[in-house]
Every structure is written in structure tokens, then in C-alpha cells.
PDB file of C-alpha atoms in Angstrom:
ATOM      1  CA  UNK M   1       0.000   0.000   0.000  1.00  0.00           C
ATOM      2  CA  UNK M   2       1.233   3.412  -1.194  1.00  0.00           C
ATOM      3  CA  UNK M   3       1.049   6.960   0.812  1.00  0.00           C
ATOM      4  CA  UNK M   4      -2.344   7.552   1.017  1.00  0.00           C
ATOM      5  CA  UNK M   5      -4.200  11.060  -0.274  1.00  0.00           C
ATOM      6  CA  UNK M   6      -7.703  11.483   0.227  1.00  0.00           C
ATOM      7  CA  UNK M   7      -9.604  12.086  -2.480  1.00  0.00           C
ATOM      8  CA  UNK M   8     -11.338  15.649  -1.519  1.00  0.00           C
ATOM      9  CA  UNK M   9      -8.085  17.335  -1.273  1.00  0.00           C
ATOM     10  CA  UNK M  10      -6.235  19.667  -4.240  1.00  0.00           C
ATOM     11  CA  UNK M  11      -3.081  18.358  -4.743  1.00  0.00           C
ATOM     12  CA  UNK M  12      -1.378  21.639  -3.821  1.00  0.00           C
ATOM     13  CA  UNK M  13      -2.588  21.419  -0.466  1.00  0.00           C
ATOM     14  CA  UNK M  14      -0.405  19.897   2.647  1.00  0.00           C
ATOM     15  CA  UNK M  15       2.886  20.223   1.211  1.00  0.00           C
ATOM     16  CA  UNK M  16       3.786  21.092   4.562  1.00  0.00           C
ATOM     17  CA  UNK M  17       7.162  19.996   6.459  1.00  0.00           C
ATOM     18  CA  UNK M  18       6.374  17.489   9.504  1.00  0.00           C
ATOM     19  CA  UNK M  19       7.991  18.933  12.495  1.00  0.00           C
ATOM     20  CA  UNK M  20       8.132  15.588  14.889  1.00  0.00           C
ATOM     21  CA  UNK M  21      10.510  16.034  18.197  1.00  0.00           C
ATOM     22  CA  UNK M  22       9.725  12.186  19.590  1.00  0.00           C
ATOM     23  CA  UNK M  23      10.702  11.203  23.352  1.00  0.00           C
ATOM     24  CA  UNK M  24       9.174   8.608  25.842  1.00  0.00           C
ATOM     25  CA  UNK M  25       5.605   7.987  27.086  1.00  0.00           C
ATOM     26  CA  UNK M  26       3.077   8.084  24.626  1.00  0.00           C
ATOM     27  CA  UNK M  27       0.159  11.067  25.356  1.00  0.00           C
ATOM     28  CA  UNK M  28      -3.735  10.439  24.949  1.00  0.00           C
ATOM     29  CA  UNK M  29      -5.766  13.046  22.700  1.00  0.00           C
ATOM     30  CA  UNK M  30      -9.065  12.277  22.949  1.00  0.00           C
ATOM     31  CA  UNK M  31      -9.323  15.182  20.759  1.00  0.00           C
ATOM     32  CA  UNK M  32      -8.440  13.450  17.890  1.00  0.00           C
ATOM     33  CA  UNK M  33      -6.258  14.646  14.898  1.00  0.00           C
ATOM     34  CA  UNK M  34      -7.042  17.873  13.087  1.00  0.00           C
ATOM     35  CA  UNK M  35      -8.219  18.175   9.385  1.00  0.00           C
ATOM     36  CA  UNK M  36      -5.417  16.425   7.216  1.00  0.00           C
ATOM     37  CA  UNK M  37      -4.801  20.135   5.284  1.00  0.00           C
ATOM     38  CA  UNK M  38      -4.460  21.866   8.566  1.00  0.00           C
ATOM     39  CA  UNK M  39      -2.031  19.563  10.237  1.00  0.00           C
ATOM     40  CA  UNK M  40      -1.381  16.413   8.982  1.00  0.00           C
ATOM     41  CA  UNK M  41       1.372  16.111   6.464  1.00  0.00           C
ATOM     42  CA  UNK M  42       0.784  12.429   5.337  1.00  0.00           C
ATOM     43  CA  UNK M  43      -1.055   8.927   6.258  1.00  0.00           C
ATOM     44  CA  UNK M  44      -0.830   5.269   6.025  1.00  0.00           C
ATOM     45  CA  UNK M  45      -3.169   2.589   6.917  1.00  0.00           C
ATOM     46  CA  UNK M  46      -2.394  -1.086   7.554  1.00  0.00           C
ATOM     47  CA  UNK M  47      -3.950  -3.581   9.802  1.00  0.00           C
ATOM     48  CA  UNK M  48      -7.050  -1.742  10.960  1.00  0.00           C
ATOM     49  CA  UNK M  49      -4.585   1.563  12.258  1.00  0.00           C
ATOM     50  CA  UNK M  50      -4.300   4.735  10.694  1.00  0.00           C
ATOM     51  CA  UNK M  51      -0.993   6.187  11.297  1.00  0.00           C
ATOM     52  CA  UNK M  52      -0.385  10.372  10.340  1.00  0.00           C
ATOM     53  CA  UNK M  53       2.389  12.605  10.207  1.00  0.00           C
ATOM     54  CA  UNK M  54       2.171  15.962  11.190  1.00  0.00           C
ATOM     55  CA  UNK M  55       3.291  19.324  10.933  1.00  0.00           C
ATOM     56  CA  UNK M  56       3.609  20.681  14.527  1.00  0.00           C
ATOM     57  CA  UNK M  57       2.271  18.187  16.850  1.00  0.00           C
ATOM     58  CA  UNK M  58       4.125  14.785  15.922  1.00  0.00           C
ATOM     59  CA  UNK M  59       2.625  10.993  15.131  1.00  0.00           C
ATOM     60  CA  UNK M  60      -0.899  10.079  15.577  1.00  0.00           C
ATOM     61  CA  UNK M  61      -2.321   6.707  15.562  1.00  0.00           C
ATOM     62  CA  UNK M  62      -5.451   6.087  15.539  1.00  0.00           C
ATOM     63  CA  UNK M  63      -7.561   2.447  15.849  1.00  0.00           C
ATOM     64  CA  UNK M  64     -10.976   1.592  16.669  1.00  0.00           C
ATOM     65  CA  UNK M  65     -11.343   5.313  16.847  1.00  0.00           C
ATOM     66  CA  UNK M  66      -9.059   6.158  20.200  1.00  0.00           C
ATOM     67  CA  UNK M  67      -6.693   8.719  19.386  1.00  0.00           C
ATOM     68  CA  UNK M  68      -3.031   9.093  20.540  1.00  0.00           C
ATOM     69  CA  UNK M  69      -0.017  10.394  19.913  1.00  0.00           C
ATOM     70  CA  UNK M  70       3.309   9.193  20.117  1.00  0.00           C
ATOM     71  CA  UNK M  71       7.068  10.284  21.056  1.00  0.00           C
ATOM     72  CA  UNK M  72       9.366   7.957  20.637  1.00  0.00           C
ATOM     73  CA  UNK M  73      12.713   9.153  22.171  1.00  0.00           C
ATOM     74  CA  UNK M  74      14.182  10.464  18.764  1.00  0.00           C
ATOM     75  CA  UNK M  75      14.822  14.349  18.340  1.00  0.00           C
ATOM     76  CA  UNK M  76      14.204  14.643  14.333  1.00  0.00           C
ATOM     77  CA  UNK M  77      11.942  15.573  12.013  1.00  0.00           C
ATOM     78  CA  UNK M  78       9.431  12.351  10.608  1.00  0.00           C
ATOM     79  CA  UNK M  79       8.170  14.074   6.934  1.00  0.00           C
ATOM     80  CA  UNK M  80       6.730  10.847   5.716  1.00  0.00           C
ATOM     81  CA  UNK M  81       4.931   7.371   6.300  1.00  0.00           C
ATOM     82  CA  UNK M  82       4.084   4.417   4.462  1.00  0.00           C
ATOM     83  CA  UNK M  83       2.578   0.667   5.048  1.00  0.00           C
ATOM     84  CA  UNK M  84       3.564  -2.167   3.772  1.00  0.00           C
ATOM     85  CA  UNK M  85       4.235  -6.268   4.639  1.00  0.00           C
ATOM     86  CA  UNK M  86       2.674  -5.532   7.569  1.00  0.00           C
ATOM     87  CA  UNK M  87       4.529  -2.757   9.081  1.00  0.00           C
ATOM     88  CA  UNK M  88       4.789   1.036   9.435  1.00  0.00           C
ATOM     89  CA  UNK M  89       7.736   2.610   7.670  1.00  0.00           C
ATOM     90  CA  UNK M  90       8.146   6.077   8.736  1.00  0.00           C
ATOM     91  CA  UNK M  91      11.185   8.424   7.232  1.00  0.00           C
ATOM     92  CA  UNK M  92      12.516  12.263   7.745  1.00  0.00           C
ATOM     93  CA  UNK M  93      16.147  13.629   9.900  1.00  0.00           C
ATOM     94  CA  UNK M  94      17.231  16.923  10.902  1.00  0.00           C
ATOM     95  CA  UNK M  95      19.673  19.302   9.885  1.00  0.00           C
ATOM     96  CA  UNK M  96      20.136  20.220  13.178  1.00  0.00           C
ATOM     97  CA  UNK M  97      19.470  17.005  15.284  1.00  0.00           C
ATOM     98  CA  UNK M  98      19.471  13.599  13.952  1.00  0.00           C
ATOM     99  CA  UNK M  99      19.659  13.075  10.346  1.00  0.00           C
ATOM    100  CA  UNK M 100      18.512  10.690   8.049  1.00  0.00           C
ATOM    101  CA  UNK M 101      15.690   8.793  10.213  1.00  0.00           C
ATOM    102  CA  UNK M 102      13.836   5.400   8.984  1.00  0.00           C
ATOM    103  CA  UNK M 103      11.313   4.476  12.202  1.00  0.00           C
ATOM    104  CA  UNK M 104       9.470   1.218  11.470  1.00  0.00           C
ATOM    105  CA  UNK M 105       6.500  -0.146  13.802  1.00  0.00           C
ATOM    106  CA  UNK M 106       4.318  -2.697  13.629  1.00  0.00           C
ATOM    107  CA  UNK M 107       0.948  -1.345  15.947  1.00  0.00           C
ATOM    108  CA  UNK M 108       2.082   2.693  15.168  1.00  0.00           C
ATOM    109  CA  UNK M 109       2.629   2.298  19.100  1.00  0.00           C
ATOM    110  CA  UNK M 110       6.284   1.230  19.950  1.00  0.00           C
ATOM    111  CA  UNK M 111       8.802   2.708  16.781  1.00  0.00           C
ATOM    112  CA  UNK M 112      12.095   1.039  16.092  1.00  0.00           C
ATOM    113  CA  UNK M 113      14.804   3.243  14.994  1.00  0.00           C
ATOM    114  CA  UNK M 114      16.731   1.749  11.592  1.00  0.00           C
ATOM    115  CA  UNK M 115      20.123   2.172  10.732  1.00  0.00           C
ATOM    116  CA  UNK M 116      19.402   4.422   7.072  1.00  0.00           C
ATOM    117  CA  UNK M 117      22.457   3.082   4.891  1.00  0.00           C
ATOM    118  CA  UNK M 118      23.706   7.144   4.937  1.00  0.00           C
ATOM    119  CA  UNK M 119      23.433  10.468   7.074  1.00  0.00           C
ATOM    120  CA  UNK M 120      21.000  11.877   4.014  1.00  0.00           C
ATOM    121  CA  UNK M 121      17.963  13.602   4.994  1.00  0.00           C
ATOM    122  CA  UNK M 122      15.112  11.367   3.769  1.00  0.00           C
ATOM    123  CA  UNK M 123      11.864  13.010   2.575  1.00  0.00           C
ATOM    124  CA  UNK M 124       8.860  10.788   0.941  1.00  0.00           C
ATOM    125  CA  UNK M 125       8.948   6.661   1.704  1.00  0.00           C
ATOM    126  CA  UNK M 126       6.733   4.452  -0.996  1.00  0.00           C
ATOM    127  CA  UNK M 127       5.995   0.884  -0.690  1.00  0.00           C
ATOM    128  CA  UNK M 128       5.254  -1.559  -3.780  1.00  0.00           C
ATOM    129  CA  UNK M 129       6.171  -4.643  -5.117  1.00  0.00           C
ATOM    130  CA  UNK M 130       7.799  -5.662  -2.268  1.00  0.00           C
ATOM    131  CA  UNK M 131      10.289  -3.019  -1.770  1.00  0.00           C
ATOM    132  CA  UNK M 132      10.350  -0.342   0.175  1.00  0.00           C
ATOM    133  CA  UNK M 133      11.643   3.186  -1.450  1.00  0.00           C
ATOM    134  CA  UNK M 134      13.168   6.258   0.788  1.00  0.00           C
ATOM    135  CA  UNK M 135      14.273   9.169  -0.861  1.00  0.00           C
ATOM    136  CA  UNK M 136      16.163  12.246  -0.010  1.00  0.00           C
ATOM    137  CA  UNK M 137      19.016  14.540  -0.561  1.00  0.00           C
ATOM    138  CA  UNK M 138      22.067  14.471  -2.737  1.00  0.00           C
ATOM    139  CA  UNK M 139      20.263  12.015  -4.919  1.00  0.00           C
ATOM    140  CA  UNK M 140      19.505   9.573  -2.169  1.00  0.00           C
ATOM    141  CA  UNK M 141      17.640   6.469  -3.328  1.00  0.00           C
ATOM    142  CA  UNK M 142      17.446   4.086  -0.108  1.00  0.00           C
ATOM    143  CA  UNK M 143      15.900   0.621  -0.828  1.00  0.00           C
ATOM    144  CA  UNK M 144      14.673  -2.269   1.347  1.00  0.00           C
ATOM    145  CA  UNK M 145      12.289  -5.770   0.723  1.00  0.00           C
ATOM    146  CA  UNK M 146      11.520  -5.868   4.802  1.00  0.00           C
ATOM    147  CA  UNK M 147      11.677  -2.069   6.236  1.00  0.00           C
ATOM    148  CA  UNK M 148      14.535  -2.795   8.398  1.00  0.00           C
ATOM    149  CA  UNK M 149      17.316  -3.443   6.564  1.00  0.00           C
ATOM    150  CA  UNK M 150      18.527  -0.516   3.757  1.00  0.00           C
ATOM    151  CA  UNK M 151      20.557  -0.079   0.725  1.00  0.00           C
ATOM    152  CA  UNK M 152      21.354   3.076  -1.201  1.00  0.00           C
ATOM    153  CA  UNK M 153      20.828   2.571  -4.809  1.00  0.00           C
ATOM    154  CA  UNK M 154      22.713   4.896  -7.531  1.00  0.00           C
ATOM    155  CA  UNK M 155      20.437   7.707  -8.495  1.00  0.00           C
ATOM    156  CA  UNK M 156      22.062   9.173 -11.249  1.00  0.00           C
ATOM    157  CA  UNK M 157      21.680  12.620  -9.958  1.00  0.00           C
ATOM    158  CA  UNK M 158      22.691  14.779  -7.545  1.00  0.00           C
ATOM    159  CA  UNK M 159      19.441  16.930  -7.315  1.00  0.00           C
ATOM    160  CA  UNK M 160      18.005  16.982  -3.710  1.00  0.00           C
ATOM    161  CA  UNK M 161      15.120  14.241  -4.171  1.00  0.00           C
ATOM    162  CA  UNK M 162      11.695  15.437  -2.177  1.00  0.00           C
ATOM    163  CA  UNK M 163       9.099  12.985  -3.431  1.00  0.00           C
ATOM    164  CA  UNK M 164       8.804   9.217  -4.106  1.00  0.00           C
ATOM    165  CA  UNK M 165       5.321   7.073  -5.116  1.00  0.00           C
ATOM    166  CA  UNK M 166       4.264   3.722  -6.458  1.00  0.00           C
ATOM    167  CA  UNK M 167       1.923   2.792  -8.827  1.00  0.00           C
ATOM    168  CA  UNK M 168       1.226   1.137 -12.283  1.00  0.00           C
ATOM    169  CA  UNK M 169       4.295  -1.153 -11.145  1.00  0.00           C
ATOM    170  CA  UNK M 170       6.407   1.351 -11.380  1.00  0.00           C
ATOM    171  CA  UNK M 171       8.428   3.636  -8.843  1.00  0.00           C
ATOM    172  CA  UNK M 172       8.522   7.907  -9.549  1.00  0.00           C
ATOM    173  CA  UNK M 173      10.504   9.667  -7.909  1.00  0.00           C
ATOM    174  CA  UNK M 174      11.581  13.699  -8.118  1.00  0.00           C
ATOM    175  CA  UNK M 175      12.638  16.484  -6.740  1.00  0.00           C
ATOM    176  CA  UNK M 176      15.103  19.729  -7.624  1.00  0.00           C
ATOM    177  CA  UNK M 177      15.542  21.572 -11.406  1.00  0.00           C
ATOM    178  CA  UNK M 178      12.583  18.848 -12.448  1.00  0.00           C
ATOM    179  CA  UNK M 179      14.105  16.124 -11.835  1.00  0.00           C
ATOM    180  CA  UNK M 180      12.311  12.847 -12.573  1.00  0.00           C
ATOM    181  CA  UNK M 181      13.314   9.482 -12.186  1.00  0.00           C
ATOM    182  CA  UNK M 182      12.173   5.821 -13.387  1.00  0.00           C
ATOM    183  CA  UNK M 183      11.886   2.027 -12.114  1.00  0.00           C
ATOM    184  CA  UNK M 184       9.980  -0.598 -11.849  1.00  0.00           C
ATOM    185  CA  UNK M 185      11.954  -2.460  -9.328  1.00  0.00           C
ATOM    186  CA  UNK M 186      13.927   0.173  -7.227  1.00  0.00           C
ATOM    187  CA  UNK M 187      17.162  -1.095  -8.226  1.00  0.00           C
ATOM    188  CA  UNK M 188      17.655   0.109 -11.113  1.00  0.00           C
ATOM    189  CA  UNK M 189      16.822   3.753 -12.124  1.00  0.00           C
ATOM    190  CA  UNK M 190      16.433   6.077 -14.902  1.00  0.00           C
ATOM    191  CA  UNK M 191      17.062   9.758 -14.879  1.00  0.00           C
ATOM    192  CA  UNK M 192      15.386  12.558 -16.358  1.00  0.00           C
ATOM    193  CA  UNK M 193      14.475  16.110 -16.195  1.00  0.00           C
ATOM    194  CA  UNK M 194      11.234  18.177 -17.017  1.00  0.00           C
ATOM    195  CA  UNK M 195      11.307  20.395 -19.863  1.00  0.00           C
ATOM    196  CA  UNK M 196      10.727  23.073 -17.166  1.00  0.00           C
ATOM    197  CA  UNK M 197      12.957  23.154 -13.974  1.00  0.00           C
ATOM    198  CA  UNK M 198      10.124  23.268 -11.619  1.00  0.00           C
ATOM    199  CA  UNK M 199      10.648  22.467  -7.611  1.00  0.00           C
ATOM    200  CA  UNK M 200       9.300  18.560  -7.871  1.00  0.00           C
ATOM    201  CA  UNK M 201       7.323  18.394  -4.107  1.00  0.00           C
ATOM    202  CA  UNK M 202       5.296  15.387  -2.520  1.00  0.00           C
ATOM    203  CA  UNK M 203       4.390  12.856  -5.395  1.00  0.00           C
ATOM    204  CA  UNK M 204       1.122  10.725  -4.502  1.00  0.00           C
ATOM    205  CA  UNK M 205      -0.287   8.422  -6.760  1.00  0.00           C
ATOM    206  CA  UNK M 206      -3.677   8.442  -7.286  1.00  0.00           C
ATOM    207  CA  UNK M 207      -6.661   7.236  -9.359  1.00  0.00           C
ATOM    208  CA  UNK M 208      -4.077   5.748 -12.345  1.00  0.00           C
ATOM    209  CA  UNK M 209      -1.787   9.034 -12.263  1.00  0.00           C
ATOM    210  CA  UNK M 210       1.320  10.278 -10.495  1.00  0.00           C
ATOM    211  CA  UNK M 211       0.467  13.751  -8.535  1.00  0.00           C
ATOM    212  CA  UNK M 212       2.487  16.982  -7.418  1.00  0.00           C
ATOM    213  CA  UNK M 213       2.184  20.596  -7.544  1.00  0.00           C
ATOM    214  CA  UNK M 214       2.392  23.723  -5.858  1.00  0.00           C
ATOM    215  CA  UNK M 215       0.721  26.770  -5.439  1.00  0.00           C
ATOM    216  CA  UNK M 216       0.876  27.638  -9.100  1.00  0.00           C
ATOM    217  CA  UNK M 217       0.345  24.642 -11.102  1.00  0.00           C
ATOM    218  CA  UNK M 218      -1.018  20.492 -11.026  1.00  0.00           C
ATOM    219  CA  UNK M 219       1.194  17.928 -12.499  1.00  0.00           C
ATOM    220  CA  UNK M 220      -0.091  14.317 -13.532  1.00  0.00           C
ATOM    221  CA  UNK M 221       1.376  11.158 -15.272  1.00  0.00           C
ATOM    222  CA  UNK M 222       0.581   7.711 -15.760  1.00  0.00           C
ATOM    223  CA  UNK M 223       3.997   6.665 -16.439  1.00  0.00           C
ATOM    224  CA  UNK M 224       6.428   9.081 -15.343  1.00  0.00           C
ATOM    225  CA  UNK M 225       7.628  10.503 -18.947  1.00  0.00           C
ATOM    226  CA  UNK M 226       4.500  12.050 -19.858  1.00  0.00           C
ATOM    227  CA  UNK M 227       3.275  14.899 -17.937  1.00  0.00           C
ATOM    228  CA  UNK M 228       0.073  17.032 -18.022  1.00  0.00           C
ATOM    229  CA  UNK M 229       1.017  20.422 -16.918  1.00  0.00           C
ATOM    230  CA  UNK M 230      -2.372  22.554 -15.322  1.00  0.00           C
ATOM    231  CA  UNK M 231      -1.705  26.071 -14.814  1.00  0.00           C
ATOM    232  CA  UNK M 232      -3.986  27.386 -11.589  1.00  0.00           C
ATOM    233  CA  UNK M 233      -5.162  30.972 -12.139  1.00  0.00           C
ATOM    234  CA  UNK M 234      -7.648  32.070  -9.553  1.00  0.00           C
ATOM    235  CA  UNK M 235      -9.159  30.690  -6.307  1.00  0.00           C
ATOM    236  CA  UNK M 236     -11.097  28.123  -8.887  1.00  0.00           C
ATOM    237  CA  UNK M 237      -9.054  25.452 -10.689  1.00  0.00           C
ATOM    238  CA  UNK M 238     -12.229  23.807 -12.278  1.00  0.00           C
ATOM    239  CA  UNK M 239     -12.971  27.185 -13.868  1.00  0.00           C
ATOM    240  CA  UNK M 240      -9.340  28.625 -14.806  1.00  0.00           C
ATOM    241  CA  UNK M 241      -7.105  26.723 -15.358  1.00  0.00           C
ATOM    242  CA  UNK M 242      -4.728  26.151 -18.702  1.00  0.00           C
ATOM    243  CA  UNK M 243      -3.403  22.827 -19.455  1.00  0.00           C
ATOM    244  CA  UNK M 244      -0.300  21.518 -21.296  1.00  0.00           C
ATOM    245  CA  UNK M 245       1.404  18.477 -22.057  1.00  0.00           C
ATOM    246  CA  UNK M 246       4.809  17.606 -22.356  1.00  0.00           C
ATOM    247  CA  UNK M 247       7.526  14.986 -22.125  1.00  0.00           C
ATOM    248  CA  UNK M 248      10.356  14.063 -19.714  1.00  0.00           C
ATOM    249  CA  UNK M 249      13.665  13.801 -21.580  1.00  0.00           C
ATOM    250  CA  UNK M 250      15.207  10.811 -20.168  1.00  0.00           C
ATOM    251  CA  UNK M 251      19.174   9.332 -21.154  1.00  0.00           C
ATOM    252  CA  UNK M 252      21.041   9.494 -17.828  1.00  0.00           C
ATOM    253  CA  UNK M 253      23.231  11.968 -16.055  1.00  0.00           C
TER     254      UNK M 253
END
């Protein structure tokens, strides 16, 4: 199961940085999370428990619709969670604290810090096919087939990578100048760039496509090369809004 985005909200919303300082002794919110655009970065669901990141107040989990959340004794920042093979996957570091964090957990209770492979900042995690993806700065492409154990695969860039998704058996990943890369098994990957250097977020995959964007624009692609470019003009995007489609130029770096 990939990062999950709901299907109500724009895709330029909640690009937001998860700010997560974890310690000891889990705290009760009976509360509950806020709206997912308001706080909460990113979720995953596995095994009956919803599991969020968020921006200011750290991870929630929530089952059988008791809410909590957790601090887990590592001072970092958590910007991303995913569920696979039966367990929780969550990824981030700091530039000032700890860097380049992979927490796994099987109940989104008690979190197991990982040993990430490099000291790389890590910002999106995707899960399909069996592997788990991480990636993050300088190019970083972290792999793993059980969560806990990680690899750093060659990128074949050097661009700061900020978002990562799985779908139509195949692995997108992105991030600086347009950067774009390929693979259908994580091992191997192809590298590309937009025809226009744009700041490559959050991807999601959803409903058949790959999904980022910003404030000014939508981006979607069903197989990573071709993109569908939808200019926002206006508080409406149904009503104005210019599209355009172009291709990835792929052949290495």
C-alpha cells in the first residue's frame, strides 16, 4: 500500500514539512487529529490503524477510533509514512538534530529506529512490489524488501530528491531543477528532467496518475515521462485553469 491522499483534497494542499521532536511515554488526545490540510502532512493505513504525520504536533495513531499520539525518544523531524508487509515505515532527519531517520513499527505504538544506509535527509517513503523506497538529498535512493534493513541505490543525480510514489508497477521519484526518475523495481533507475525546472514536491499516486504541484500549477502522469502540466489561475481550478502536455527527456546523467 502506497502513501495515502484522500480524495477531496487539491493536490497543492499539505505540502507542509512534519515537524516531529519524539521522546518517551506516549500522550492520549481524545481530541483526535485535526483536518489532514491543517495539520497532517501524510497517512498510512495497515492492519485496521491509521498512522499520520504531522506538521507541529508529531505521530498520531489512531484504531478503533481512540486517538493518541506518540514520542518515541528520537529528536528529528518524521516528513513521511508508508505501510507495507505488515509494518509502518516512517522516514525524515534533521539538519540540526538527527539526520537521516527510517522508524518502522508494527501497531504505530512502539517505533524502532533503523540504521538508514547514509546520514541523508530522507523526505517521501513508498511501498510496492515488495520493496520499500526512501528518498532524499544528494540524490539519495534508499531501498529495502523488509523495512529494516537498507541499501542506497545509484540515483544518477545529484538533485536533492523530495518525493517518491508507487503505482502502475512502477516507482517515480523527483525532486530539484525537475528532476524525474524511473523504475519498476527500485534497483535500477532512470534519470530525467522536465522540460521546465520546476521544484518537484510530494508525489502521490492516485486514481491511475502520479500527482504533485504547488501553489501555481497540477502535475499528472501515468507513467512518469509524460506529464500534463495545469496552470492554476484564480481561487477556482475547475474554472481557470490552462493545461499543457509535455515529455520528460530521459538518457542518464
Amino acid at each position: 500500500m502506497n502513501n495515502h491522499l484522500s480524495s477531496d483534497i487539491p493536490i497543492v494542499g499539505c505540502l507542509l514539512a512534519a515537524a516531529v521532536l519524539v521522546s518517551a511515554d506516549p500522550v492520549d488526545d481524545e481530541r483526535g487529529p485535526s483536518p489532514l490540510c491543517s495539520d497532517v502532512r501524510e497517512r498510512a493505513c495497515g492492519n485496521g490503524i491509521v498512522v499520520q504525520v504531522g506538521y507541529g504536533g508529531g505521530i498520531q495513531t489512531s484504531k478503533a477510533g481512540r486517538i493518541r499520539a506518540e514520542r518515541l525518544g528520537v529528536r528529528t523531524f518524521v516528513r513521511s509514512v508508508a505501510f507495507g508487509q505488515g509494518l509502518f515505515v516512517a522516514v525524515g532527519g534533521s539538519y540540526i538534530d538527527v539526520p537521516g531517520a527510517i522508524l518502522t513499527s508494527r501497531d504505530g505504538v512502539n517505533w524502532v529506529r533503523r540504521n538508514a544506509a547514509n546520514r541523508m535527509n530522507l523526505h517521501q517513503v513508498a511501498c510496492g512490489g515488495g520493496i520499500f523506497v526512501a528518498a532524499g538529498d544528494s540524490g539519495t535512493i534508499l531501498i529495502s524488501t523488509n523495512g529494516v534493513m537498507w541499501l542506497a541505490q545509484p540515483s544518477g543525480t545529484s538533485a536533492s530528491l523530495t518525493g517518491v510514489a508507487y503505482g502502475n508497477a512502477l516507482f517515480v521519484a523527483g525532486g530539484e531543477c525537475g528532476s524525474i526518475l524511473t523504475s519498476t523495481t527500485g534497483f535500477n533507475w532512470i534519470s530525467g528532467c522536465m522540460e521546465t525546472p520546476v521544484y518537484v514536491g510530494r508525489i502521490y499516486f492516485y486514481d491511475g496518475h502520479f500527482l504533485f504541484g504547488n501553489s501555481d500549477a497540477e502535475f499528472a502522469s501515468a507513467d512518469g515521462h509524460v506529464w500534463r502540466r495545469r496552470e492554476l489561475q484564480g481561487q477556482s481550478i475547475e474554472n481557470n485553469s490552462v493545461e499543457k502536455t509535455f515529455a520528460v527527456g530521459f538518457g542518464g546523467q
